[in-house]
Amino acid sequence: MTSSEPCRAELQAIAAELRASLTESLSPDQQAYAALVKDGELHPWTEQAEAIWARASGSDPWRDHHLAILHHAKAYDLEMARSADAFQHWTAALRHWSTVHADDAFWARMARHLSGHMGTEIPPGVIDGVRARLPRELLEPHRDLIAAYQTSNPDRARSHMGVMTSAPFDPGVIDGIRLQFTEEVLAAVPDAVMTADFEVMITSLREWQRIDPDNAHFLRSLLYVYRKFNEQVWDADDGLTRVSGNVAAANQILQALGVSPPDPAGVAGYVDRLKALRPGGLPPGALTAEIARHEIWGGLVNYRLASRRFSWDSDPKSRRECEQGAFRAVKHFAMAHQLDPHLALDHYYAALPSIEASIESLWGLCLLEQKDHVGAAQHFRRATTLNPSDAEYYLGLAQALLLPDNVTYAALAEAEQAISRADALGAEVGTLRRSLQLRRALSLRR
Amino acid sequence: MENTTSPWEEWRPGYNPYRRSPFQILGLSTIVKGPGPIRNAIRQRRQRIQNTPERFPLFGEPLDVAEVNEAEDRILDPEARLYAELCTHRPKLVTIDLGDVPSRLAEVAPPIPNPQGVLNAQRLARLVPAPVERTFPSLIES
């Protein structure tokens, strides 16, 4: 032992006492702040400071601000390292920033601090301006990161979207940022439709939709591009196959979002759910109108499939499929009308009633073949209402009314009227007239 | 100051707004009060960065005078300073009762040089450089 040992021992004892006394007298926030110092520099975050704040009790007026800085700074560092842990810190940072943003006392303290320490009057509006812009500005890095990761790392882009859309800020602010890149993506849609680059546009929109799944604008545009694609290929040889594929794909998208069209009875609640989709800013009813058109294509696919199944000598299975197809087609059309009562004003869909009349007539024919005369008459009747200028429907109605063994007087009167209308429209009605006379004679005899 | 931009305005690879704030660049605490002391501190910082930048890195990265000048502009502009404050941990001022520590420190005896210390000749000899072999050209012509 050298003679300096007693001196060193005593100093070490005093230092230990001082350390203990400091730890005792410092609040958790002061301890955490002290733990930010590492290698002589005050870091924005350290593991030790984070741990102290994580178990800190009591309160401190600056704690949320400290935690906002700590988590945000850590998120930036982890993001640069492409770490999956970044997201929990992004989320925590925005949560604490949101508390700071809403805390009037924080901004009042900041205003006092600035004027007191800068030695000048703070121009009015500076504090309020920064406070008002804060939420949007805090979300802007996520907008850039989403754009940067869109193709290289879609999962990471999607996670940033999740951080942004779940941030506890005014939904209008989040919508604003979301709409910035939404509009950029959608700007390509008109040209793509014009040049018939449907598949390329659909791929791009679906990629974006994977990143921002419940974006109402992407959903609407995707349905729109599918519809324009359908309109283009419907009359081609493979039109049915391609449109069926598009309709199925669009159905999957709607299903994944939990917004598959319901039964007509549930339309009111369904429309409310569509309205609640973010971001806002779509013209009123625009998404509903697009889903209505999607329903039309669902109806048309079923109609074409059903009509291919029909023939006078078809087997029972084909007849059943034909009837089911017609049933589904009618249901799709009914849904479309519920969703968009002004559908027929769209010039492309102006011929809708005559198509619906054809479906009703096909259904009537299916039932007529199964000897369901009552059902068949109902569908032909509906067909004549939807399209009063096609003689075939009147002929079908008259036939359905006259075929049963027991014909009522009312049925005879209606059949006569139907035959007259068909006659007036230029159809050959000689056989039906003779049949009507025969039926009338038979019923008079009874 | 015109065109004040928020520290979060855009994502820039390698840039963390909490590691390059004007207060950090200037080595200045947010509680330095008044334009005079602030300007003095900045002047001193600029001098140091100009003379020996390698001695004053920020998180391992060297600083230059241009950065100091820009940080000064920001710290003197109310809006830019507010953004800088938002990116900076508020210092925690601590008042500590030292109790009897100062008097005890005063009583600690200074270390006494060891009077019985002797030089160890062998250790000392090891510090002497080894003799170098030298040759000299002969001055006598043969």
Short mmCIF file of N, CA and C in Angstrom, two decimals, chain A residues 98 146 193 207 228 233 254 265 327 364 366:
data_model
loop_
_atom_site.label_atom_id
_atom_site.label_comp_id
_atom_site.label_asym_id
_atom_site.label_seq_id
_atom_site.Cartn_x
_atom_site.Cartn_y
_atom_site.Cartn_z
N SER A 98 -48.72 13.86 -30.34
CA SER A 98 -50.14 14.22 -30.35
C SER A 98 -50.54 14.83 -29.00
N ILE A 146 -43.15 6.05 -47.83
CA ILE A 146 -44.09 5.20 -48.57
C ILE A 146 -43.74 5.24 -50.06
N VAL A 193 -56.80 4.47 -69.43
CA VAL A 193 -58.10 4.03 -69.96
C VAL A 193 -58.22 4.41 -71.43
N GLU A 207 -51.08 -2.77 -56.60
CA GLU A 207 -49.87 -2.62 -55.77
C GLU A 207 -50.09 -1.54 -54.73
N LYS A 228 -64.14 -0.23 -67.31
CA LYS A 228 -63.80 0.22 -68.66
C LYS A 228 -63.20 -0.94 -69.47
N VAL A 233 -63.88 -5.24 -73.75
CA VAL A 233 -63.68 -6.63 -74.22
C VAL A 233 -64.97 -7.46 -74.26
N LEU A 254 -63.39 -6.36 -52.98
CA LEU A 254 -64.47 -5.87 -52.12
C LEU A 254 -64.59 -6.74 -50.86
N ALA A 265 -81.74 -5.75 -48.87
CA ALA A 265 -82.30 -5.24 -47.61
C ALA A 265 -81.26 -4.49 -46.78
N PHE A 327 -81.50 -16.04 -61.98
CA PHE A 327 -81.82 -15.55 -60.63
C PHE A 327 -80.71 -14.61 -60.13
N GLY A 364 -88.24 -16.82 -67.52
CA GLY A 364 -89.60 -17.29 -67.84
C GLY A 364 -89.56 -18.54 -68.71
N CYS A 366 -87.13 -20.73 -68.86
CA CYS A 366 -86.66 -21.86 -68.03
C CYS A 366 -87.84 -22.46 -67.26
#
